[in-house]
Coordinates of C-alpha atoms and ligand atoms in Angstrom, one line a residue:
M17 CA -9.3 13.2 10.4
A18 CA -6.3 15.6 9.8
V19 CA -8.3 18.3 11.9
L20 CA -8.9 15.8 14.7
T21 CA -5.3 14.4 14.8
S22 CA -4.1 18.2 14.8
A23 CA -6.7 19.1 17.6
I24 CA -5.1 15.8 19.7
A25 CA -1.7 17.1 19.4
V26 CA -2.2 20.4 20.1
T27 CA -4.5 19.9 23.2
E28 CA -1.8 17.1 24.2
V29 CA 0.9 20.1 23.8
A30 CA -1.3 22.3 25.9
L31 CA -1.4 20.0 28.9
Y32 CA 2.3 19.7 28.7
A33 CA 2.5 23.5 29.2
F34 CA -0.5 23.5 31.8
T35 CA 1.6 20.8 33.9
G36 CA 4.6 23.6 34.0
S37 CA 2.4 26.2 35.0
I38 CA 0.9 24.0 37.8
V39 CA 4.7 23.4 39.0
D40 CA 5.0 26.9 39.1
R41 CA 1.9 27.8 40.9
L42 CA 2.4 25.2 43.7
S43 CA 6.1 26.6 44.2
S44 CA 4.2 30.4 44.9
H45 CA 1.2 29.9 46.5
T46 CA 0.8 28.4 50.3
P47 CA -1.7 25.5 50.2
A48 CA -4.1 27.4 52.3
T49 CA -4.9 29.7 49.5
F50 CA -4.6 27.7 46.4
L51 CA -7.7 26.3 45.8
Q52 CA -9.4 29.9 45.9
E53 CA -6.9 31.5 43.6
E54 CA -6.3 29.0 41.3
G55 CA -8.9 26.6 41.8
W56 CA -11.0 27.9 38.5
K57 CA -8.2 26.8 35.9
F58 CA -8.0 23.5 37.4
A59 CA -11.7 23.3 36.7
L60 CA -11.0 24.1 33.2
M61 CA -8.2 21.8 32.9
A62 CA -10.2 19.3 34.5
L63 CA -13.1 19.7 31.5
V64 CA -10.3 19.7 28.9
V65 CA -9.2 16.2 30.3
L66 CA -11.9 14.4 31.1
L67 CA -14.6 15.8 28.7
V68 CA -12.8 17.3 25.8
M69 CA -9.7 14.7 25.3
P70 CA -11.8 11.9 25.3
A71 CA -14.1 13.2 23.0
L72 CA -11.4 13.9 20.4
N73 CA -10.1 10.8 21.1
L74 CA -13.6 9.0 20.3
L75 CA -14.4 11.4 17.0
S76 CA -10.9 10.0 15.8
A77 CA -11.2 6.6 16.5
L78 CA -14.9 6.8 14.9
V79 CA -13.4 8.5 12.0
I80 CA -10.4 5.9 11.7
H81 CA -12.1 2.8 12.4
Q82 CA -15.5 3.1 11.4
T83 CA -15.2 4.9 8.5
L84 CA -11.8 4.9 7.0
L85 CA -9.9 1.8 7.3
G86 CA -12.5 -0.8 5.9
N87 CA -14.5 1.6 3.6
F88 CA -11.6 3.5 2.0
P89 CA -9.5 0.4 0.6
M90 CA -12.8 -1.2 -0.3
R91 CA -13.4 1.7 -2.7
I92 CA -10.4 1.6 -4.2
R93 CA -10.7 -2.2 -4.8
W94 CA -13.5 -1.6 -6.5
R95 CA -12.7 1.4 -9.0
V96 CA -9.9 -0.8 -9.6
H97 CA -11.6 -3.9 -10.3
R98 CA -14.6 -2.1 -12.7
Y99 CA -11.3 -0.6 -14.2
L100 CA -9.5 -3.5 -15.0
L101 CA -12.6 -5.5 -16.2
R102 CA -12.4 -3.2 -19.3
Q103 CA -8.8 -4.1 -19.9
S104 CA -8.3 -6.5 -22.9
M105 CA -7.2 -9.9 -22.9
G106 CA -3.7 -9.8 -23.9
Y107 CA -3.5 -7.7 -20.3
F108 CA -4.8 -10.7 -18.3
H109 CA -2.7 -13.0 -20.3
E110 CA 0.3 -11.3 -19.0
F111 CA -0.3 -10.8 -15.8
A112 CA -2.3 -13.8 -15.1
G113 CA -2.5 -14.4 -11.6
R114 CA -0.7 -11.7 -10.0
I115 CA -2.8 -9.1 -11.1
A116 CA -6.0 -9.7 -8.0
T117 CA -3.0 -9.7 -5.5
K118 CA -1.8 -6.4 -7.2
L119 CA -5.3 -5.4 -6.6
M120 CA -5.5 -6.1 -3.2
Q121 CA -2.1 -4.7 -1.9
T122 CA -2.4 -1.7 -3.8
S123 CA -5.4 -0.7 -2.5
L124 CA -4.1 -1.4 1.2
A125 CA -1.0 0.6 0.6
V126 CA -2.7 3.5 -0.6
R127 CA -5.0 3.6 2.3
E128 CA -2.0 3.3 4.5
T129 CA -0.1 5.8 2.5
V130 CA -3.0 8.3 3.2
I131 CA -3.5 7.5 6.9
K132 CA 0.1 7.7 7.6
L133 CA 0.5 10.7 6.1
L134 CA -2.4 12.7 7.2
D135 CA -2.6 10.9 10.7
V136 CA 0.9 10.4 11.7
G137 CA 2.7 13.0 9.8
N138 CA 0.6 15.3 10.8
Y139 CA 0.4 14.5 14.5
V140 CA 4.3 14.5 14.3
V141 CA 4.6 18.4 12.6
V142 CA 1.9 19.5 14.8
Y143 CA 3.6 18.1 18.3
F144 CA 6.8 19.1 17.4
G145 CA 5.8 22.4 16.3
G146 CA 4.2 23.0 19.2
A147 CA 6.8 21.7 21.5
L148 CA 9.2 24.0 20.2
I149 CA 6.8 26.9 20.8
V150 CA 6.2 26.1 24.2
A151 CA 10.1 25.5 24.8
A152 CA 10.5 29.1 23.2
S153 CA 7.9 30.9 25.0
A154 CA 9.7 30.3 28.5
D155 CA 13.2 31.5 27.0
W156 CA 14.4 31.1 23.4
R157 CA 17.9 29.5 24.3
L158 CA 15.3 26.6 26.1
M159 CA 14.4 25.9 22.3
L160 CA 18.1 25.5 20.8
P161 CA 18.7 21.6 21.9
F162 CA 15.1 20.6 20.7
A163 CA 16.3 22.3 17.3
A164 CA 19.7 20.6 17.1
W165 CA 17.9 17.4 18.2
L166 CA 15.4 17.6 15.2
L167 CA 17.9 18.2 12.9
A168 CA 20.2 15.6 13.7
Y169 CA 17.1 13.1 13.8
A170 CA 16.3 14.3 10.5
V171 CA 19.7 13.3 9.3
L172 CA 19.4 10.0 10.9
L173 CA 16.2 9.5 9.2
R174 CA 17.5 10.6 5.7
Y175 CA 20.6 8.2 6.3
A176 CA 18.4 4.8 7.8
I177 CA 15.3 4.9 6.0
P178 CA 16.4 4.4 2.5
R179 CA 18.5 1.7 3.5
L180 CA 16.2 0.0 5.9
N181 CA 13.6 -0.1 2.8
K182 CA 16.0 -1.6 0.4
V183 CA 17.4 -4.4 2.6
A184 CA 13.8 -5.2 3.5
Q185 CA 13.1 -5.3 -0.2
E186 CA 16.1 -7.7 -0.9
Q187 CA 14.7 -9.6 2.6
A188 CA 11.3 -10.2 1.0
D189 CA 12.7 -11.5 -2.8
A190 CA 14.9 -14.0 -0.5
R191 CA 12.3 -15.1 1.5
S192 CA 10.0 -15.6 -1.8
T193 CA 12.8 -17.5 -3.1
M194 CA 13.6 -19.6 -0.2
T195 CA 9.8 -20.3 0.1
G196 CA 9.4 -21.4 -3.6
R197 CA 12.5 -23.9 -3.3
I198 CA 11.3 -25.3 -0.1
V199 CA 7.7 -25.8 -1.5
D200 CA 9.0 -26.9 -4.8
S201 CA 10.5 -29.9 -3.8
Y202 CA 8.0 -30.7 -1.5
T203 CA 5.5 -30.7 -4.3
N204 CA 7.8 -32.9 -6.6
I205 CA 9.1 -35.2 -3.6
A206 CA 8.4 -38.1 -6.0
T207 CA 11.0 -37.1 -8.5
V208 CA 13.2 -35.7 -5.8
K209 CA 13.4 -39.6 -4.3
L210 CA 13.0 -41.1 -7.8
F211 CA 16.4 -39.6 -8.8
S212 CA 17.9 -39.8 -5.6
H213 CA 18.3 -36.4 -5.8
S214 CA 18.0 -35.1 -2.3
H215 CA 21.6 -33.8 -1.4
R216 CA 21.3 -31.5 -4.4
E217 CA 18.0 -30.1 -3.0
E218 CA 19.4 -29.8 0.2
D219 CA 22.2 -27.6 -1.3
Y220 CA 19.5 -25.9 -3.5
A221 CA 17.5 -25.0 -0.3
R222 CA 20.4 -24.1 2.0
E223 CA 21.7 -21.8 -0.7
S224 CA 18.7 -20.0 -0.6
M225 CA 18.4 -19.9 3.3
G226 CA 22.0 -18.3 3.3
L227 CA 21.0 -15.6 1.2
F228 CA 17.9 -15.0 3.0
L229 CA 19.6 -15.2 6.6
G230 CA 22.4 -13.0 4.7
T231 CA 19.5 -10.2 4.2
V232 CA 18.3 -10.7 8.1
H233 CA 22.2 -10.0 9.1
R234 CA 22.6 -6.9 7.2
Q235 CA 18.8 -6.1 8.4
M236 CA 19.5 -6.2 12.3
R237 CA 23.4 -4.6 11.7
L238 CA 21.4 -1.4 10.3
T239 CA 18.6 -1.7 13.3
T240 CA 21.5 -1.7 15.6
I241 CA 23.0 1.2 14.0
V242 CA 19.9 3.4 14.1
N243 CA 18.5 2.2 17.4
V244 CA 21.9 3.2 19.1
S245 CA 22.0 6.5 17.6
N246 CA 18.7 7.2 18.1
D247 CA 19.1 6.6 21.8
T248 CA 22.5 8.2 22.3
L249 CA 20.7 11.4 20.7
N250 CA 17.6 11.2 23.2
M251 CA 20.3 11.0 25.8
L252 CA 22.2 14.0 24.4
L253 CA 18.8 15.8 24.6
L254 CA 17.7 15.0 28.0
F255 CA 21.4 16.1 29.3
A256 CA 21.3 19.2 26.9
V257 CA 17.8 20.6 28.2
A258 CA 18.1 19.6 31.7
A259 CA 21.6 21.7 31.7
T260 CA 20.3 24.7 29.7
G261 CA 17.2 24.5 31.7
I262 CA 19.2 24.6 35.0
T263 CA 21.8 27.0 33.8
L264 CA 18.8 29.5 32.7
W265 CA 17.2 28.7 36.4
M266 CA 20.2 30.0 37.8
D267 CA 20.3 33.0 36.1
N268 CA 16.5 33.5 36.8
A269 CA 15.6 33.3 32.9
V270 CA 13.1 30.3 33.5
S271 CA 10.7 29.2 36.5
V272 CA 11.0 25.6 37.4
G273 CA 7.7 25.1 35.5
A274 CA 9.6 25.6 32.4
I275 CA 12.1 23.1 33.0
A276 CA 9.5 20.7 34.1
V277 CA 7.6 21.1 30.8
A278 CA 10.8 20.7 28.7
I279 CA 11.9 17.7 30.8
A280 CA 8.6 16.2 30.1
F281 CA 9.0 16.6 26.2
V282 CA 12.1 15.2 26.3
L283 CA 10.3 12.0 27.9
R284 CA 7.8 12.0 25.1
L285 CA 10.2 12.4 22.5
M286 CA 12.4 9.5 23.6
G287 CA 9.0 7.1 23.4
M288 CA 8.3 8.7 20.0
S289 CA 11.2 8.8 18.0
Q290 CA 11.9 5.3 17.6
W291 CA 7.9 4.8 16.5
I292 CA 8.3 7.8 14.4
M293 CA 11.1 6.0 12.7
W294 CA 9.1 2.9 12.1
E295 CA 6.1 4.6 10.6
M296 CA 8.3 6.7 8.2
S297 CA 10.1 3.6 6.8
A298 CA 6.7 1.8 6.7
L299 CA 5.2 4.9 4.5
F300 CA 7.9 5.1 2.3
E301 CA 7.4 1.2 1.8
N302 CA 4.0 1.6 1.4
I303 CA 4.8 4.7 -1.5
G304 CA 6.6 2.1 -3.3
T305 CA 4.0 -0.6 -3.2
V306 CA 1.4 2.5 -4.7
Q307 CA 3.7 3.3 -7.5
D308 CA 4.5 -0.6 -8.4
G309 CA 0.7 -1.2 -8.5
I310 CA -0.1 1.9 -10.3
N311 CA 2.5 0.8 -13.0
S312 CA 0.3 -2.1 -13.6
I313 CA -3.1 -1.1 -13.5
A314 CA -3.4 2.2 -14.7
L315 CA -2.7 1.1 -18.2
P316 CA -5.3 2.4 -20.7
A317 CA -7.2 -0.4 -22.2
T318 CA -5.6 -1.6 -25.7
V319 CA -9.1 -2.7 -27.1
D320 CA -11.3 0.3 -26.5
D321 CA -14.5 1.7 -28.3
A322 CA -14.1 4.2 -30.5
P323 CA -15.2 7.6 -29.5
D324 CA -18.2 7.6 -32.1
A325 CA -19.2 3.8 -31.6
K326 CA -22.6 3.1 -31.9
A327 CA -24.4 -0.5 -30.8
I328 CA -24.6 -2.7 -33.5
T329 CA -28.4 -3.2 -33.3
A330 CA -28.6 0.6 -33.8
R331 CA -29.3 0.0 -37.6
G332 CA -31.9 -2.9 -36.9
P333 CA -31.8 -6.7 -35.7
V334 CA -28.8 -8.5 -36.2
R335 CA -28.9 -10.6 -39.2
G336 CA -25.7 -12.7 -38.7
D337 CA -23.5 -12.2 -42.1
I338 CA -20.0 -12.2 -41.3
R339 CA -16.9 -11.5 -43.2
F340 CA -13.4 -11.4 -42.8
E341 CA -11.9 -9.4 -45.6
H342 CA -7.9 -10.3 -46.1
V343 CA -7.8 -10.4 -42.2
T344 CA -3.9 -10.3 -40.8
F345 CA -3.1 -11.1 -37.1
H346 CA -0.5 -12.4 -35.1
Y347 CA -1.0 -11.5 -31.2
G348 CA 1.4 -8.4 -31.9
K349 CA 4.5 -10.6 -32.5
Q350 CA 6.4 -11.6 -35.6
G351 CA 5.4 -14.6 -37.7
G352 CA 1.7 -14.9 -38.8
V353 CA -1.2 -16.6 -37.0
I354 CA -3.6 -15.1 -39.3
E355 CA -2.4 -13.6 -42.7
G356 CA -4.5 -12.2 -45.4
L357 CA -7.7 -14.8 -44.3
D358 CA -10.8 -14.0 -46.5
L359 CA -14.2 -15.9 -44.8
H360 CA -17.7 -15.2 -45.7
V361 CA -20.4 -16.9 -43.5
R362 CA -24.1 -16.2 -44.7
P363 CA -26.8 -15.8 -42.2
G364 CA -27.9 -18.4 -41.2
E365 CA -25.1 -20.8 -42.3
K366 CA -23.6 -23.4 -40.1
V367 CA -19.7 -23.4 -40.5
G368 CA -17.1 -25.9 -38.8
L369 CA -13.4 -24.9 -38.8
V370 CA -11.2 -27.6 -38.6
G371 CA -7.4 -27.3 -38.3
R372 CA -4.3 -28.6 -35.9
S373 CA -3.6 -27.4 -33.0
G374 CA -2.6 -23.6 -32.9
A375 CA -3.7 -23.1 -36.1
G376 CA -6.0 -20.4 -35.0
K377 CA -9.4 -21.4 -34.8
S378 CA -10.0 -19.9 -31.4
T379 CA -8.1 -16.8 -32.6
L380 CA -10.5 -16.2 -35.5
I381 CA -13.4 -16.4 -32.7
N382 CA -11.4 -13.8 -30.2
L383 CA -10.9 -11.4 -33.3
L384 CA -14.7 -11.6 -34.0
L385 CA -15.4 -10.9 -30.4
R386 CA -12.9 -8.1 -30.6
F387 CA -10.9 -9.6 -27.4
Y388 CA -8.3 -8.5 -29.4
D389 CA -8.3 -5.9 -32.5
R390 CA -7.3 -7.4 -35.9
E391 CA -3.9 -6.1 -37.3
G392 CA -4.8 -5.4 -40.9
G393 CA -7.9 -6.1 -42.7
A394 CA -11.4 -5.7 -41.7
I395 CA -14.1 -7.7 -40.0
R396 CA -17.8 -7.0 -40.4
I397 CA -21.2 -8.3 -39.4
D398 CA -23.9 -7.0 -42.0
G399 CA -21.6 -4.8 -43.6
T400 CA -20.7 -3.1 -40.5
D401 CA -17.2 -2.6 -39.4
I402 CA -16.7 -4.4 -35.7
A403 CA -14.1 -2.2 -34.9
T404 CA -17.0 0.6 -35.0
V405 CA -19.2 -0.6 -32.8
T406 CA -19.3 -0.6 -29.0
W407 CA -17.6 -3.7 -27.9
D408 CA -20.5 -4.4 -25.4
S409 CA -23.6 -5.0 -28.2
L410 CA -20.9 -6.7 -30.3
R411 CA -20.7 -9.2 -27.4
A412 CA -24.3 -9.2 -26.6
A413 CA -25.1 -10.0 -30.1
I414 CA -22.9 -13.3 -30.2
G415 CA -23.7 -16.5 -28.6
V416 CA -20.3 -18.5 -27.4
V417 CA -20.3 -21.7 -25.7
T418 CA -16.7 -22.1 -24.3
W419 CA -15.0 -25.4 -23.8
T420 CA -15.4 -24.5 -19.8
H421 CA -18.5 -24.2 -20.0
L422 CA -19.2 -27.7 -21.7
A423 CA -16.9 -29.0 -18.9
A424 CA -18.9 -27.7 -16.3
A425 CA -21.9 -28.7 -17.3
S426 CA -20.8 -32.0 -17.8
F427 CA -18.6 -32.9 -14.7
G428 CA -20.5 -30.3 -12.3
A429 CA -19.7 -26.5 -12.3
R430 CA -17.1 -25.8 -10.0
Q431 CA -16.2 -22.6 -8.0
H432 CA -12.9 -20.9 -8.1
P433 CA -13.2 -18.6 -5.2
L434 CA -10.1 -15.8 -5.3
R435 CA -7.4 -17.0 -3.2
P436 CA -6.7 -14.4 -0.4
P437 CA -3.9 -12.3 -1.5
G438 CA -0.3 -13.0 -0.7
R439 CA 1.0 -11.6 2.7
Q440 CA 1.5 -7.8 2.5
R441 CA 5.3 -7.2 2.7
G442 CA 6.1 -5.0 5.5
R443 CA 3.0 -5.1 7.5
A444 CA 3.5 -7.6 9.9
G445 CA 6.1 -7.5 12.9
R446 CA 6.2 -3.4 13.2
C447 CA 6.6 -2.6 16.9
R448 CA 5.6 0.1 18.3
A449 CA 7.2 1.9 20.9
P450 CA 5.2 0.8 24.0
G451 CA 2.6 3.3 25.6
Q452 CA 2.0 5.1 22.1
R453 CA -1.3 6.7 21.5
R454 CA -1.3 5.3 17.8
R455 CA -3.6 2.8 16.9
L456 CA -3.3 -0.7 14.8
H457 CA -4.6 -1.0 11.3
P458 CA -5.5 -4.2 10.6
Ligands
LIG18 N1 -2.8 -14.7 -26.1 C1 -1.8 -15.0 -26.9 N2 -0.6 -14.7 -27.1 C2 0.2 -14.9 -27.8 N3 0.0 -15.9 -28.9 C3 -1.0 -16.9 -28.6 C4 -2.0 -16.3 -27.9 N4 -3.3 -17.5 -28.1 C5 -2.9 -18.3 -29.0 N5 -1.6 -17.6 -29.3 C6 -0.8 -18.6 -30.5 O1 -1.7 -18.2 -31.8 C7 -1.7 -19.3 -32.6 C8 -3.2 -19.6 -32.6 O2 -3.6 -20.3 -31.3 P1 -5.3 -20.7 -31.5 O3 -5.4 -20.9 -29.9 O4 -6.0 -19.8 -32.2 O5 -5.0 -22.0 -32.1 P2 -6.5 -23.0 -32.1 O6 -6.2 -23.8 -33.3 O7 -7.6 -22.4 -31.4 O8 -5.6 -24.7 -31.3 P3 -6.5 -25.6 -30.7 O9 -7.5 -26.5 -31.5 O10 -5.7 -26.4 -29.8 O11 -7.6 -24.9 -29.9 C9 -1.2 -20.4 -31.9 O12 0.3 -20.8 -32.2 C10 -0.5 -19.8 -30.2 O13 0.3 -20.4 -29.8
LIG19 MG1 -8.5 -23.3 -29.6

C-alpha cells in the first residue's frame, strides 16, 4: 500500500511538472511544427494519464478496499478474542460489558492508525517533497515560499491538533453524560412521575446539555481559529509564489512554465491542507484509542498454566478423589471468604454444600475449576495439585451444570447476540476537502 501510494504521489507531481513544460513548449513553438517536434512526449504523457495512473489507482483501491479494510481489523479482532478467552474470570468481572466494545474499537483504531500513517502520511510526505524539488529545479528561490509555508503549517498543526483532540475527548465524555441522563429519566419514568420529580429531572438533563454545548462552543472557536489561520497561510503562499515567480521571470531566471507549475501546486495545497489537518487529528485520536485498548487488553493472564504443566490424565484416568487442604481464598481482597478450609470428597461420594448466600459455595467450585487460583493451601485431585496440571485438561475432567444451564433447559434457551459496538468516537462527521482523491474508510 505504501509503495503504491508513493508511486501515485510521484506520478502526480510529475504530471504537474509536465504541465509546466507544456506551457513552455507552447510558447516557444509554432502551431505548424509543434506536433512533429514534441508529439512523442505527448504520446508518453497520454500513456501515463490513460494507463499508468488508472492502473496505479486500481491496484491501490484493490489493496486497500479488497484486502486491508475488512481483513486487517478482523484478523486483529480474532487474535485479540482468542487472547482474551484465556484471561481469568476475575478479568471479565472487572471489565464486564466494556471488553467487547474495547475489542471492536481497538481493532478499527489499529487499522485507521496504520492506514493513515502508511497511506495519507506517506502521500503527504512524498507529495510535498516532490513539490519542493520541482519548484527548486526551476529556481531555488521559487522554493522559499513553499518552505516557509511548510514551516508555518507545521507550527499550526502542532498548535491545533492536541487542542482539537482534547476538546473532542471532552465532548465525547459530555455527550455520553448527557445521553445517559436523558435515557435514565425515560427508563425510570414511572419513578419520575410517581415522586413528581420532573422539574428536578429537567434541571438534571439541562445541566448536562449545558456542559455539552460548552464543549461544542470551544470546539467551534478552535475550528474557526484553525480554518482562518490555514486560509490566511494559503493566501500568503499564493501571493508569495506569484510575486516571487513574476520577479524571477522579469529577471529571466525562470520560464513561464515554472510559474504555472508553482501556482498549480499552491492551488492543490490549498485544497489539501485542511484535509491533512483533519486526517492528522484523526490519526492522533486513533493512536489514543489504540493505547487505551492495549492498556486494558494486553494484560498477562493471571491464571495460567505452570511452565511444566501436564494433563491431569497424564498418569491415568481421573478417579475423583478431591481434597481441599487448608485452602484460603478471598478474591484478592481483605477479609476471608474461605479461611483454612479442609474438605475430602472420596471417589463416587455425593456431597451437598449448604450455606447462606455468600457463604462461599460457588467460590469452592470456582477454585476447583481454577477460575481463580487459591491464595493459600492446596487443592488435590487424586493426589495431584491442580495448580500443576493444565487448566484445559482439568476443566475437561469436571462436569458442571450451572444455574444458567438449568434455567435455559426449563425456560427455553435464549441467545444473547453480541450487541453492536458503541459508536466509534471521531469516525463520524469528518469532512474532507472537496475533490480529494482519498477514499472513504467505512
Ligand atoms: N468475583 C468476585 N469478586 C469478589 N468477591 C466475590 C466474587 N464472587 C463472589 N464474591 C464474594 O465471595 C463471597 C462468597 O460468594 P459465593 O458466590 O461463593 O457465595 P455462595 O455461597 O455461592 O452464595 P449463593 O448461595 O448466593 O450462590 C461473597 O461474599 C461474595 O460477595
Ligand atoms: Mg453461589
